[in-house]
Structure formats: structure tokens, C-alpha cells
Amino acid sequence: MGEAERLDAFAKALESQSKRLTEFDEGLWGTLVDFMTVYSKDDISVTFKDGTEIHIG
């Protein structure tokens, strides 16, 4: 799936939300995140489908 298709899928997932998010949404999470790497309970990396990586810890 190309980047434009991923962005379109994410936009459609957001548009389908009928209310403000107040809790974890597995479907929306799946449209954003490619994978997570857990090095330890205090050291986690999240890689988004667009290649952006956020390091937590």
C-alpha cells in the first residue's frame, strides 16, 4: 500500500468516528502504527506507517 493510500485510509477512519475519542480505538491505532519495538518496560519505540519513529523512555 502506497503512502497516499495509507493517508486516505487514515482519513476515512477519522471521518467514520461518530464521536470524540475518549478511549483506545484499536481500528484507528491500526491505521496509524506500523510496529512497536519494546526494549524494556521503560524503553519503547513506536514506528508509524509513514516512517516516523517516536522513542519513549
CSV table of C-alpha atoms in Angstrom, one decimal:
chain,number,residue,atom,x,y,z
A,1,MET,CA,0.0,0.0,0.0
A,2,GLY,CA,1.4,3.4,-1.0
A,3,GLU,CA,1.7,6.4,1.2
A,4,ALA,CA,-1.3,8.1,-0.5
A,5,GLU,CA,-3.4,5.0,0.1
A,6,ARG,CA,-2.4,4.9,3.8
A,7,LEU,CA,-3.2,8.5,4.3
A,8,ASP,CA,-6.6,8.0,2.6
A,9,ALA,CA,-7.3,5.0,4.9
A,10,PHE,CA,-6.4,7.1,7.9
A,11,ALA,CA,-8.6,10.0,6.8
A,12,LYS,CA,-11.5,7.6,6.2
A,13,ALA,CA,-11.0,6.1,9.7
A,14,LEU,CA,-11.1,9.5,11.3
A,15,GLU,CA,-14.2,10.5,9.3
A,16,SER,CA,-16.0,7.4,10.4
A,17,GLN,CA,-15.7,8.4,14.1
A,18,SER,CA,-19.1,9.5,15.2
A,19,LYS,CA,-17.9,11.0,18.5
A,20,ARG,CA,-14.8,12.4,20.1
A,21,LEU,CA,-12.3,9.7,21.1
A,22,THR,CA,-12.2,9.2,24.9
A,23,GLU,CA,-10.6,5.7,25.0
A,24,PHE,CA,-8.3,3.5,23.0
A,25,ASP,CA,-9.6,2.7,19.5
A,26,GLU,CA,-7.9,-0.5,18.1
A,27,GLY,CA,-9.0,0.2,14.5
A,28,LEU,CA,-7.7,3.8,14.4
A,29,TRP,CA,-4.4,2.6,16.1
A,30,GLY,CA,-4.0,0.1,13.3
A,31,THR,CA,-4.3,2.7,10.6
A,32,LEU,CA,-1.5,4.8,12.2
A,33,VAL,CA,1.1,2.4,13.7
A,34,ASP,CA,3.3,0.1,11.6
A,35,PHE,CA,5.0,-1.6,14.6
A,36,MET,CA,6.3,-1.1,18.1
A,37,THR,CA,9.7,-2.2,19.5
A,38,VAL,CA,9.9,-2.9,23.2
A,39,TYR,CA,13.4,-2.9,24.6
A,40,SER,CA,12.3,-2.9,28.2
A,41,LYS,CA,9.2,-1.8,30.1
A,42,ASP,CA,10.7,1.8,30.2
A,43,ASP,CA,12.2,1.8,26.7
A,44,ILE,CA,9.7,1.6,23.8
A,45,SER,CA,9.9,2.8,20.1
A,46,VAL,CA,6.7,3.4,18.0
A,47,THR,CA,7.1,3.4,14.2
A,48,PHE,CA,4.2,4.9,12.3
A,49,LYS,CA,3.2,3.8,8.8
A,50,ASP,CA,4.7,7.0,7.3
A,51,GLY,CA,8.1,6.0,8.7
A,52,THR,CA,8.0,8.5,11.6
A,53,GLU,CA,9.5,7.0,14.8
A,54,ILE,CA,8.9,8.1,18.4
A,55,HIS,CA,11.1,6.8,21.2
A,56,ILE,CA,9.5,6.6,24.6
A,57,GLY,CA,11.7,6.1,27.6
